Short mmCIF file of C-alpha atoms in Angstrom, two decimals:
data_model
loop_
_atom_site.label_atom_id
_atom_site.label_comp_id
_atom_site.label_asym_id
_atom_site.label_seq_id
_atom_site.Cartn_x
_atom_site.Cartn_y
_atom_site.Cartn_z
CA MET V 25 -10.66 7.60 14.16
CA SER V 26 -11.09 10.71 12.05
CA GLY V 27 -9.92 9.32 8.70
CA GLN V 28 -9.01 11.35 5.66
CA GLY V 29 -12.51 12.72 5.06
CA PRO V 30 -14.93 11.55 2.42
CA ILE V 31 -13.85 10.79 -1.14
CA PRO V 32 -15.97 12.57 -3.75
CA ALA V 33 -17.62 10.67 -6.61
CA VAL V 34 -14.44 10.32 -8.67
CA ALA V 35 -12.41 7.50 -10.19
CA GLY V 36 -9.51 6.12 -8.19
CA LEU V 37 -6.66 3.73 -8.84
CA GLY V 38 -6.61 0.11 -7.72
CA LEU V 39 -3.00 0.13 -6.55
CA ARG V 40 -0.94 -3.05 -6.68
CA PHE V 41 2.61 -3.77 -5.52
CA ALA V 42 4.12 -3.38 -9.01
CA HIS V 43 3.08 0.28 -9.18
CA LEU V 44 3.95 1.52 -5.68
CA GLY V 45 7.06 3.36 -6.82
CA GLU V 46 5.32 4.93 -9.80
CA VAL V 47 2.46 6.24 -7.68
CA ILE V 48 4.93 7.84 -5.28
CA ALA V 49 6.86 9.42 -8.15
CA THR V 50 4.08 10.50 -10.49
CA ASP V 51 2.54 13.95 -10.82
CA ALA V 52 -0.56 12.45 -12.45
CA ALA V 53 -3.87 13.34 -10.84
CA ILE V 54 -4.94 10.28 -8.85
CA PRO V 55 -7.77 11.33 -6.53
CA PHE V 56 -7.53 8.21 -4.40
CA VAL V 57 -5.85 4.82 -4.34
CA GLU V 58 -7.34 1.60 -3.11
CA VAL V 59 -5.08 -1.12 -1.71
CA HIS V 60 -5.62 -4.56 -0.25
CA GLY V 61 -4.93 -4.09 3.45
CA GLU V 62 -3.32 -7.52 3.70
CA ASN V 63 -0.61 -6.45 1.24
CA HIS V 64 0.58 -3.53 3.37
CA LEU V 65 0.80 -4.94 6.89
CA SER V 66 4.60 -4.78 6.98
CA GLY V 67 7.75 -4.42 4.94
CA PRO V 68 8.38 -1.91 2.16
CA ALA V 69 4.75 -2.00 0.98
CA GLY V 70 3.67 -0.83 4.43
CA VAL V 71 6.21 1.99 4.40
CA ALA V 72 5.22 2.97 0.85
CA LEU V 73 1.55 3.26 1.82
CA GLU V 74 2.41 5.62 4.64
CA VAL V 75 4.27 7.80 2.12
CA ILE V 76 1.44 7.67 -0.43
CA ARG V 77 -1.25 8.59 2.09
CA ARG V 78 0.46 11.94 2.76
CA ASP V 79 -0.60 13.14 -0.72
CA ARG V 80 -3.55 10.97 -1.67
CA ALA V 81 -6.71 9.62 -0.11
CA VAL V 82 -6.56 5.90 0.58
CA SER V 83 -9.27 3.28 0.48
CA LEU V 84 -8.35 0.19 2.50
CA HIS V 85 -9.95 -2.86 0.92
CA CYS V 86 -9.59 -5.97 3.11
CA VAL V 87 -9.89 -9.50 1.77
CA GLY V 88 -9.02 -11.83 4.65
CA LEU V 89 -11.21 -10.93 7.61
CA SER V 90 -13.89 -13.47 6.71
CA LEU V 91 -17.00 -11.53 7.73
CA GLY V 92 -19.11 -14.64 7.17
CA SER V 93 -17.19 -16.92 9.53
CA ALA V 94 -19.47 -18.72 11.99
CA GLN V 95 -16.55 -18.81 14.45
CA GLY V 96 -16.07 -15.04 14.36
CA LEU V 97 -13.14 -12.93 13.26
CA ASP V 98 -9.47 -13.78 13.73
CA ASP V 99 -8.61 -11.32 16.47
CA ALA V 100 -4.89 -11.13 15.66
CA HIS V 101 -5.54 -10.36 12.01
CA LEU V 102 -8.25 -7.86 12.91
CA GLN V 103 -5.88 -6.01 15.24
CA ARG V 104 -3.08 -5.92 12.63
CA LEU V 105 -5.42 -4.39 10.06
CA ALA V 106 -6.89 -1.97 12.59
CA GLU V 107 -3.37 -0.87 13.50
CA LEU V 108 -2.62 -0.30 9.81
CA ALA V 109 -5.80 1.79 9.59
CA ARG V 110 -4.68 3.85 12.59
CA ARG V 111 -1.44 4.67 10.75
CA VAL V 112 -2.98 5.32 7.34
CA GLU V 113 -6.32 6.86 8.40
CA PRO V 114 -8.07 5.70 5.22
CA ALA V 115 -11.00 7.57 3.77
CA LEU V 116 -12.78 4.28 3.11
CA VAL V 117 -12.54 0.78 4.60
CA SER V 118 -14.22 -2.22 3.03
CA GLU V 119 -14.56 -6.03 3.17
CA HIS V 120 -16.68 -8.69 1.48
CA LEU V 121 -19.91 -10.54 2.05
CA ALA V 122 -18.01 -13.81 2.07
CA TRP V 123 -16.01 -16.10 4.33
CA ASN V 124 -12.65 -17.84 4.13
CA ALA V 125 -11.72 -19.15 7.57
CA VAL V 126 -12.87 -22.10 9.65
CA ASP V 127 -11.08 -24.06 12.40
CA HIS V 128 -7.95 -21.89 11.95
CA ALA V 129 -7.63 -22.76 8.25
CA HIS V 130 -7.61 -19.71 5.96
CA LEU V 131 -8.86 -20.72 2.56
CA ALA V 132 -7.45 -17.88 0.45
CA ASP V 133 -10.61 -17.10 -1.50
CA LEU V 134 -13.90 -15.24 -1.09
CA LEU V 135 -16.21 -18.17 -0.42
CA PRO V 136 -20.00 -18.05 -0.77
CA LEU V 137 -22.43 -17.91 2.13
CA PRO V 138 -25.91 -19.36 2.38
CA LEU V 139 -28.06 -16.26 2.92
CA ASN V 140 -30.48 -16.82 5.81
CA ARG V 141 -31.24 -15.56 9.34
CA GLU V 142 -28.34 -17.43 10.89
CA SER V 143 -25.74 -16.10 8.44
CA LEU V 144 -27.22 -12.60 8.67
CA ASP V 145 -26.76 -12.65 12.44
CA VAL V 146 -23.18 -13.93 12.01
CA VAL V 147 -22.26 -11.27 9.45
CA CYS V 148 -23.88 -8.50 11.51
CA ARG V 149 -21.91 -9.58 14.57
CA ASN V 150 -18.65 -9.71 12.62
CA VAL V 151 -19.22 -6.37 10.88
CA GLU V 152 -19.96 -4.76 14.25
CA ARG V 153 -16.74 -6.22 15.64
CA MET V 154 -14.72 -4.96 12.67
CA GLN V 155 -16.28 -1.50 12.94
CA GLU V 156 -15.53 -1.42 16.65
CA ALA V 157 -11.89 -2.37 16.06
CA PHE V 158 -11.49 0.22 13.29
CA GLY V 159 -13.48 2.87 15.14
CA ARG V 160 -15.51 3.66 12.03
CA THR V 161 -18.10 2.26 9.66
CA ILE V 162 -17.10 0.07 6.75
CA LEU V 163 -18.49 -0.86 3.32
CA VAL V 164 -19.39 -4.49 2.56
CA GLU V 165 -19.01 -5.72 -1.02
CA ASN V 166 -21.40 -8.04 -2.85
CA PRO V 167 -19.40 -11.06 -4.10
CA ALA V 168 -19.21 -12.84 -7.44
CA THR V 169 -20.78 -16.27 -6.91
CA TYR V 170 -20.96 -19.52 -8.83
CA VAL V 171 -23.28 -21.60 -6.64
CA GLN V 172 -26.48 -21.10 -4.67
CA PHE V 173 -27.54 -23.10 -1.64
CA PRO V 174 -30.82 -24.65 -0.60
CA GLN V 175 -30.18 -23.19 2.86
CA SER V 176 -30.56 -19.66 1.40
CA ASP V 177 -33.92 -17.99 1.90
CA ILE V 178 -33.04 -14.28 1.89
CA PRO V 179 -32.31 -12.60 -1.46
CA GLU V 180 -28.91 -10.91 -1.62
CA GLY V 181 -30.42 -7.42 -1.93
CA ALA V 182 -32.62 -7.85 1.14
CA PHE V 183 -29.70 -9.43 3.05
CA MET V 184 -27.49 -6.44 2.26
CA ASP V 185 -30.27 -3.99 3.13
CA GLU V 186 -30.82 -5.50 6.57
CA LEU V 187 -27.06 -5.81 7.18
CA CYS V 188 -26.64 -2.09 6.48
CA ARG V 189 -29.64 -1.11 8.61
CA ARG V 190 -28.62 -3.24 11.61
CA THR V 191 -24.92 -2.39 11.70
CA GLY V 192 -24.78 1.07 10.14
CA CYS V 193 -22.31 -0.17 7.55
CA GLY V 194 -22.51 0.84 3.89
CA MET V 195 -22.29 -1.21 0.74
CA LEU V 196 -19.54 -1.44 -1.85
CA CYS V 197 -21.44 -2.22 -5.05
CA ASP V 198 -19.27 -4.36 -7.32
CA VAL V 199 -21.01 -3.96 -10.67
CA ALA V 200 -18.93 -6.67 -12.33
CA ASN V 201 -19.86 -9.13 -9.57
CA ILE V 202 -23.54 -8.46 -10.32
CA VAL V 203 -22.94 -9.20 -14.01
CA VAL V 204 -21.07 -12.41 -13.14
CA ALA V 205 -23.56 -13.66 -10.54
CA ALA V 206 -26.59 -12.71 -12.65
CA HIS V 207 -25.25 -14.67 -15.61
CA ASN V 208 -24.30 -17.67 -13.47
CA HIS V 209 -27.66 -17.84 -11.69
CA GLY V 210 -29.98 -16.68 -14.45
CA TRP V 211 -30.86 -13.44 -12.69
CA ASP V 212 -31.78 -10.13 -14.35
CA ALA V 213 -28.68 -7.99 -13.65
CA ARG V 214 -30.59 -4.67 -13.67
CA ALA V 215 -33.24 -5.98 -11.30
CA HIS V 216 -30.51 -7.37 -9.03
CA LEU V 217 -28.77 -3.98 -9.00
CA ALA V 218 -32.08 -2.34 -8.13
CA SER V 219 -32.58 -4.74 -5.21
CA PHE V 220 -29.55 -3.38 -3.35
CA PRO V 221 -29.95 -0.56 -0.80
CA ALA V 222 -29.08 2.47 -2.95
CA TRP V 223 -29.02 4.69 0.12
CA ALA V 224 -26.16 2.66 1.59
CA ILE V 225 -23.93 2.36 -1.47
CA GLY V 226 -20.67 4.24 -0.91
CA GLU V 227 -18.42 2.97 -3.70
CA TYR V 228 -18.44 1.07 -7.00
CA HIS V 229 -16.02 -1.57 -8.28
CA LEU V 230 -15.58 -2.76 -11.84
CA ALA V 231 -13.38 -5.55 -13.24
CA GLY V 232 -12.95 -7.92 -16.13
CA HIS V 233 -14.23 -11.48 -16.18
CA GLU V 234 -13.61 -14.68 -18.11
CA ARG V 235 -16.16 -17.00 -19.73
CA ALA V 236 -15.56 -20.74 -19.13
CA ASP V 237 -17.83 -23.80 -19.17
CA GLY V 238 -20.86 -21.58 -19.62
CA LEU V 239 -20.01 -19.61 -16.47
CA LEU V 240 -18.60 -16.14 -16.01
CA ILE V 241 -15.55 -16.15 -13.71
CA ASP V 242 -14.51 -13.00 -11.87
CA THR V 243 -10.84 -12.97 -12.85
CA HIS V 244 -9.75 -9.30 -12.60
CA ASP V 245 -7.28 -10.02 -15.39
CA ARG V 246 -8.65 -8.26 -18.47
CA ASP V 247 -10.61 -5.32 -19.79
CA ILE V 248 -14.04 -4.56 -18.35
CA SER V 249 -16.85 -6.10 -20.42
CA ILE V 250 -19.43 -4.05 -22.28
CA ALA V 251 -22.16 -5.56 -20.10
CA THR V 252 -20.35 -4.31 -16.99
CA TRP V 253 -19.88 -0.80 -18.41
CA GLU V 254 -23.58 -0.70 -19.30
CA LEU V 255 -24.63 -1.80 -15.83
CA PHE V 256 -22.24 0.77 -14.34
CA ASP V 257 -23.97 3.47 -16.39
CA GLU V 258 -27.32 2.16 -15.14
CA ALA V 259 -26.06 2.33 -11.54
CA LEU V 260 -24.81 5.88 -12.01
CA ALA V 261 -28.19 6.91 -13.42
CA SER V 262 -30.41 5.11 -10.93
CA ILE V 263 -28.31 5.16 -7.75
CA GLY V 264 -26.00 8.09 -8.43
CA PRO V 265 -22.26 8.73 -8.72
CA ARG V 266 -19.95 7.41 -6.02
CA PRO V 267 -16.16 6.85 -5.81
CA ALA V 268 -15.35 4.12 -8.32
CA LEU V 269 -12.44 2.09 -9.59
CA ALA V 270 -11.39 -0.76 -11.86
CA GLU V 271 -9.69 -3.70 -10.16
CA ARG V 272 -6.81 -5.71 -11.63
CA ASP V 273 -5.31 -8.59 -9.69
CA ARG V 274 -3.79 -10.78 -12.40
CA ALA V 275 -2.05 -9.94 -15.68
CA ILE V 276 -1.60 -6.47 -14.23
CA PRO V 277 -0.84 -4.02 -17.04
CA GLY V 278 1.70 -1.19 -16.97
CA PHE V 279 1.12 1.94 -14.93
CA ALA V 280 0.10 4.02 -17.98
CA ALA V 281 -2.58 1.48 -18.90
CA MET V 282 -3.86 1.54 -15.30
CA LEU V 283 -4.17 5.33 -15.50
CA THR V 284 -6.00 5.01 -18.82
CA GLU V 285 -8.48 2.58 -17.28
CA MET V 286 -8.97 4.99 -14.37
CA ALA V 287 -9.66 7.77 -16.89
CA LEU V 288 -12.27 5.58 -18.59
CA VAL V 289 -14.07 5.11 -15.28
CA GLN V 290 -13.91 8.88 -14.76
CA ALA V 291 -15.37 9.47 -18.24
CA HIS V 292 -18.41 7.38 -17.32
CA LEU V 293 -18.78 9.33 -14.07
CA ASP V 294 -18.50 12.63 -15.97
CA ARG V 295 -21.07 11.58 -18.54
CA ALA V 296 -23.48 10.54 -15.80
CA GLU V 297 -22.98 13.89 -14.10
CA GLN V 298 -23.71 15.72 -17.36
CA ARG V 299 -26.90 13.70 -17.87
CA ARG V 300 -28.03 14.43 -14.34
CA ALA V 301 -27.36 18.14 -14.82
CA ALA V 302 -29.18 18.26 -18.20
CA MET O 16 -25.62 -25.14 10.84
CA LEU O 17 -23.39 -22.48 9.27
CA LEU O 18 -20.34 -23.88 11.03
CA GLU O 19 -20.99 -27.39 9.71
CA PHE O 20 -21.53 -25.96 6.24
CA GLN O 21 -18.19 -24.14 6.41
CA ARG O 22 -16.38 -27.25 7.66
CA ASP O 23 -17.86 -29.26 4.79
CA PHE O 24 -16.85 -26.58 2.31
CA ALA O 25 -13.30 -26.49 3.67
CA ALA O 26 -13.09 -30.30 3.42
CA PHE O 27 -14.27 -30.07 -0.17
CA LEU O 28 -11.54 -27.53 -1.00
CA LEU O 29 -8.78 -29.43 0.77
CA ARG O 30 -9.58 -33.03 -0.22
CA ALA O 31 -10.01 -33.93 -3.86
CA ALA O 32 -12.31 -36.84 -3.01
CA ALA O 33 -14.63 -34.84 -0.76
CA PRO O 34 -18.12 -34.05 -2.11
CA PRO O 35 -19.44 -30.51 -2.56
CA PRO O 36 -20.86 -29.14 0.71
CA ALA O 37 -24.52 -29.07 -0.27
CA ILE O 38 -26.82 -30.03 -3.07
CA GLY O 39 -27.16 -26.94 -5.21
CA ARG O 40 -30.09 -25.70 -7.20
CA ALA O 41 -28.64 -25.44 -10.68
CA PRO O 42 -27.50 -28.15 -13.08
CA GLY O 43 -23.77 -28.60 -13.55
CA GLU O 44 -23.04 -28.14 -9.84
CA ALA O 45 -19.67 -29.91 -9.96
CA VAL O 46 -18.30 -27.42 -12.47
CA ARG O 47 -19.53 -24.55 -10.31
CA PHE O 48 -17.94 -25.84 -7.11
CA ASP O 49 -14.76 -26.57 -8.99
CA VAL O 50 -14.39 -22.81 -9.59
CA TYR O 51 -13.79 -22.42 -5.85
CA ARG O 52 -11.38 -25.33 -5.71
CA HIS O 53 -9.52 -23.89 -8.68
CA ASN O 54 -9.43 -20.41 -7.10
CA PHE O 55 -8.20 -21.77 -3.77
CA THR O 56 -5.44 -23.83 -5.36
CA GLY O 57 -4.48 -21.02 -7.73
CA ASN O 58 -4.26 -18.48 -4.91
CA ILE O 59 -2.16 -20.82 -2.76
CA VAL O 60 0.17 -21.71 -5.63
CA GLY O 61 0.47 -17.98 -6.37
CA ALA O 62 1.30 -17.20 -2.73
CA LEU O 63 3.91 -19.98 -2.53
CA SER O 64 5.36 -18.94 -5.87
CA GLY O 65 5.76 -15.41 -4.50
CA ALA O 66 7.61 -16.79 -1.47
CA TYR O 67 9.61 -19.43 -3.40
CA PRO O 68 10.43 -17.88 -6.80
CA GLY O 69 13.78 -19.67 -7.19
CA LEU O 70 12.25 -23.05 -6.44
CA HIS O 71 9.36 -22.35 -8.84
CA ARG O 72 11.78 -21.45 -11.60
CA ALA O 73 13.96 -24.52 -10.90
CA LEU O 74 11.05 -26.96 -10.99
CA GLY O 75 8.84 -25.39 -13.65
CA ASP O 76 5.12 -24.58 -13.44
CA ALA O 77 3.56 -28.04 -13.35
CA PRO O 78 5.83 -29.77 -10.79
CA PHE O 79 5.87 -26.67 -8.58
CA GLY O 80 2.08 -26.38 -8.82
CA ALA O 81 1.61 -30.04 -7.89
CA LEU O 82 3.96 -29.74 -4.89
CA ALA O 83 2.28 -26.53 -3.74
CA ALA O 84 -1.24 -27.94 -4.11
CA ALA O 85 -0.31 -31.07 -2.12
CA PHE O 86 1.25 -28.89 0.57
CA ALA O 87 -1.83 -26.64 0.72
CA ALA O 88 -4.16 -29.62 1.19
CA ALA O 89 -2.00 -30.96 4.03
CA SER O 90 -1.11 -27.60 5.61
CA PRO O 91 -3.58 -24.85 4.65
CA PRO O 92 -2.72 -21.32 5.74
CA ALA O 93 -3.21 -20.81 9.46
CA GLU O 94 -3.63 -17.05 9.10
CA ALA O 95 -5.09 -14.61 6.63
CA ASP O 96 -1.82 -12.86 5.75
CA LEU O 97 -0.53 -15.10 2.96
CA HIS O 98 2.87 -13.40 3.05
CA ARG O 99 3.48 -15.38 6.24
CA TYR O 100 2.36 -18.66 4.72
CA GLY O 101 4.72 -21.43 3.64
CA GLU O 102 7.42 -21.74 6.31
CA ASP O 103 7.12 -25.54 6.26
CA PHE O 104 7.06 -25.76 2.47
CA ALA O 105 10.86 -26.14 2.32
CA ARG O 106 10.59 -29.19 4.61
CA HIS O 107 7.76 -30.57 2.49
CA VAL O 108 9.93 -30.15 -0.61
CA ALA O 109 12.85 -31.94 1.05
CA GLN O 110 10.61 -34.91 1.89
CA ALA O 111 8.75 -35.02 -1.40
CA MET O 112 11.80 -34.44 -3.62
CA PRO O 113 15.08 -35.52 -1.99
CA GLU O 114 16.77 -35.19 -5.39
CA PRO O 115 18.37 -32.99 -6.52
CA VAL O 116 20.04 -32.56 -3.16
CA TRP O 117 20.29 -28.77 -3.42
CA LEU O 118 16.55 -28.25 -3.86
CA ALA O 119 15.71 -28.00 -0.15
CA ASP O 120 18.51 -25.47 0.39
CA LEU O 121 17.20 -23.41 -2.52
CA ALA O 122 13.77 -23.46 -0.85
CA ARG O 123 15.28 -22.39 2.49
CA LEU O 124 17.05 -19.48 0.81
CA ASP O 125 13.84 -18.44 -0.94
CA TRP O 126 11.98 -18.47 2.37
CA ALA O 127 14.71 -16.40 4.06
CA PHE O 128 14.34 -13.77 1.33
CA SER O 129 10.56 -13.79 1.66
CA CYS O 130 10.75 -13.33 5.45
CA ALA O 131 13.27 -10.53 5.04
CA LEU O 132 11.13 -8.78 2.43
CA HIS O 133 7.99 -8.79 4.58
CA ALA O 134 9.62 -8.15 7.96
CA PRO O 135 8.69 -4.98 9.86
CA ASP O 136 10.74 -1.91 9.16
CA ALA O 137 13.41 -0.66 11.58
CA PRO O 138 16.27 1.82 11.42
CA ALA O 139 19.81 0.60 10.80
CA LEU O 140 22.33 1.03 13.61
CA SER O 141 25.32 2.85 12.12
CA LEU O 142 28.93 2.40 13.14
CA GLU O 143 28.92 6.02 14.31
CA ALA O 144 25.84 5.44 16.49
CA LEU O 145 27.42 2.37 18.02
CA ALA O 146 30.67 4.26 18.66
CA GLU O 147 28.66 7.00 20.36
CA ALA O 148 26.86 4.45 22.53
CA LEU O 149 30.20 2.94 23.53
CA ARG O 150 31.77 6.34 24.17
CA THR O 151 29.00 7.61 26.44
CA ARG O 152 28.83 4.56 28.68
CA ASP O 153 31.30 3.70 31.38
CA ASP O 154 30.28 0.09 31.44
CA THR O 155 29.70 -1.59 28.09
CA GLN O 156 29.55 -5.12 29.39
CA ASP O 157 25.79 -5.31 29.07
CA LEU O 158 25.49 -3.59 25.70
CA VAL O 159 23.60 -5.79 23.26
CA LEU O 160 22.70 -5.22 19.63
CA ARG O 161 19.14 -5.78 18.48
CA ALA O 162 19.04 -7.61 15.14
CA HIS O 163 17.18 -5.94 12.30
CA PRO O 164 13.74 -7.65 12.05
CA SER O 165 14.55 -8.76 8.50
CA LEU O 166 17.81 -10.57 9.39
CA ARG O 167 17.95 -14.31 8.66
CA LEU O 168 21.19 -16.28 9.22
CA LEU O 169 21.53 -19.45 7.19
CA THR O 170 23.95 -22.34 7.00
CA LEU O 171 23.34 -24.19 3.75
CA ALA O 172 24.81 -27.59 2.88
CA HIS O 173 24.94 -26.54 -0.78
CA PRO O 174 25.97 -23.15 -2.14
CA VAL O 175 22.74 -22.13 -3.89
CA ARG O 176 22.95 -18.34 -3.82
CA ALA O 177 24.45 -18.06 -7.29
CA LEU O 178 21.99 -20.62 -8.58
CA ARG O 179 19.04 -18.65 -7.19
CA GLU O 180 20.32 -15.41 -8.71
CA ALA O 181 20.70 -17.11 -12.10
CA LEU O 182 17.22 -18.64 -11.87
CA LEU O 183 15.60 -15.33 -11.02
CA ALA O 184 17.49 -13.62 -13.84
CA GLU O 185 16.26 -16.43 -16.13
CA ASP O 186 19.88 -16.97 -17.15
CA ASP O 187 19.89 -20.67 -17.98
CA ALA O 188 23.60 -20.82 -18.81
CA ALA O 189 24.55 -19.29 -15.47
CA ALA O 190 22.08 -21.58 -13.70
CA LEU O 191 23.71 -24.64 -15.26
CA ASP O 192 27.13 -23.38 -14.19
CA ALA O 193 25.81 -22.83 -10.67
CA ILE O 194 24.32 -26.32 -10.54
CA ARG O 195 27.73 -27.74 -11.43
CA ASP O 196 29.15 -25.86 -8.45
CA VAL O 197 26.64 -26.97 -5.85
CA ALA O 198 28.71 -30.04 -5.00
CA ALA O 199 31.20 -27.62 -3.45
CA THR O 200 31.18 -26.93 0.26
CA GLY O 201 28.16 -25.19 1.70
CA GLU O 202 27.73 -21.51 2.31
CA ARG O 203 26.85 -19.30 5.21
CA LEU O 204 24.62 -16.34 4.51
CA ALA O 205 23.04 -13.35 6.18
CA VAL O 206 19.86 -12.48 4.29
CA LEU O 207 18.30 -9.13 5.10
CA ARG O 208 16.51 -6.06 3.87
CA GLY O 209 19.32 -3.72 4.77
CA THR O 210 20.94 -0.48 3.73
CA ALA O 211 21.54 -1.89 0.22
CA GLY O 212 18.05 -3.34 -0.14
CA MET O 213 17.47 -7.08 -0.29
CA THR O 214 20.88 -8.65 0.31
CA ALA O 215 22.49 -12.05 0.85
CA LEU O 216 25.91 -11.58 2.44
CA THR O 217 28.37 -14.45 2.39
CA LEU O 218 29.93 -14.85 5.84
CA ALA O 219 33.09 -16.59 6.96
CA PRO O 220 32.54 -19.20 9.73
CA ALA O 221 33.78 -16.85 12.44
CA ALA O 222 31.61 -14.00 11.15
CA LEU O 223 28.54 -16.25 11.17
CA ARG O 224 29.29 -17.27 14.77
CA LEU O 225 29.63 -13.61 15.76
CA ALA O 226 26.42 -12.64 13.98
CA THR O 227 24.56 -15.56 15.54
CA GLU O 228 25.72 -14.64 19.04
CA LEU O 229 24.90 -10.97 18.65
CA ALA O 230 21.51 -11.67 17.10
CA GLY O 231 20.86 -14.13 19.93
CA GLY O 232 21.36 -11.43 22.55
CA VAL O 233 24.93 -12.10 23.66
CA ALA O 234 26.47 -8.86 24.90
CA LEU O 235 28.81 -7.12 22.45
CA ASP O 236 31.84 -7.34 24.78
CA ALA O 237 31.36 -11.06 25.37
CA ALA O 238 30.77 -11.86 21.72
CA LEU O 239 33.82 -9.90 20.58
CA ALA O 240 35.98 -11.46 23.30
CA GLU O 241 35.30 -14.79 21.65
CA GLU O 242 35.40 -13.63 18.04
CA ALA O 243 37.47 -10.44 17.98
CA ASP O 244 36.48 -9.63 14.42
CA GLY O 245 36.19 -5.88 13.98
CA GLU O 246 35.97 -6.17 10.21
CA ALA O 247 32.97 -8.47 10.47
CA LEU O 248 31.25 -6.07 12.86
CA ARG O 249 31.88 -3.20 10.44
CA LEU O 250 30.39 -5.31 7.62
CA PHE O 251 27.30 -6.05 9.73
CA LEU O 252 26.74 -2.39 10.52
CA ASP O 253 27.46 -1.20 6.98
CA HIS O 254 24.67 -3.45 5.76
CA GLY O 255 22.19 -2.60 8.51
CA MET O 256 22.11 -6.01 10.15
CA PHE O 257 21.38 -4.45 13.56
CA SER O 258 18.86 -1.79 14.41
CA GLU O 259 19.87 -0.54 17.83
CA ALA O 260 22.24 -0.90 20.75
CA GLU O 261 20.72 -1.21 24.19
CA VAL O 262 21.74 -2.00 27.74
CA THR O 263 20.00 -5.05 29.14
#
């Protein structure tokens, strides 16, 4: 699959159902849109995406393939998403270092994995299968987590590094997820960022989070925190600019506010570029 | 090992009494695992609310959430596409809440709309295209119409269409009026994503029979011989209920 060609290091729009019509109608500069693949498999949202992709690069972000499933990928779901990718030819395809399916039950969340040799082999196998079905490499996103497991004996950064080396996939670095996980587990967020394979990072995500019971919860329902913006700036300085976007999945604001948030992300990218040039 | 871990985790999410899947490292583990249980339940309730907006509005947040969470624990999604999840929820509602009597029909109508909304796209067969197909064939005995993928035909014991419209418009006065009317005779509907967008067409008994036969693959000649209702056929085609005519 040829795809739409690479997306430069610019800010894109996390596109949700409520704004499909506005994206089709607007003249605003939106370098790329990112959609959840599962939301565009059929119906009007599927048709709308095929219209949008004529004018704009598309990043297909999948949430239900369950790359960490010990029982492998759901073949029917994999084929439906791969067929969508054949129609849309996205510039980027991504999924998560997480699981959500076992014994034919789909658990509708990005669930945490113990990180060890067994889970690494499982994820590598599933990523290879997804890449084979899509005919291209994908990016795998680091998740927000709230628990750690005694069965884990590989740090997340090393796990991601070996995953990328073995399968040829890249990494989607979710800066907000680092902030959330670092707070929840008592990690140093900057050191955790530095532990990821910079050479493999192909995209950044940002999002807002909630504080509850002493934990940070990755809610995607509010403005991006100062800590996340600061870590994003650190990533841009130490790793370098990549395509980036802010995610909203609940309490989704109006289209104008979404464009403003996209412009904020672009401003951070621009400032990083200026610093690198200076 | 990983498979057992994932089965334990799933049991924890689905059964309130189940323990967390492993002893964690940090203090306050229960609160941490509860984040996942909360996310799972919230995502399922959100998905079912998207598919059953009229029912959600009729019941209110807390009762709907409790029904949805109980349903999710008993019947978790069998596939990753949550737009296809919840077909049995209407039956669950009917068993869990037999009163008011119209509730299960409201749920069935919601589900028909959800299926129509997320159905694959297909062109609408126009009256002109059908006339052309009839004109260019000597033998039309085997001509069948293929139903639009979004078409759902419903026979409801209680007329809940007006109630659902009032609930979605958050028009409480109209909803109360509609509830007073649900003791009337039932209604027959064709729900589809047609030429006029999302639509619920009220059908006369004969029109429903004709639509059911045609959608079931009965040849046009045979179906019309039984229900010679040209006006109904025109209505079907005007609204895009069929996507093509083909010879079997």
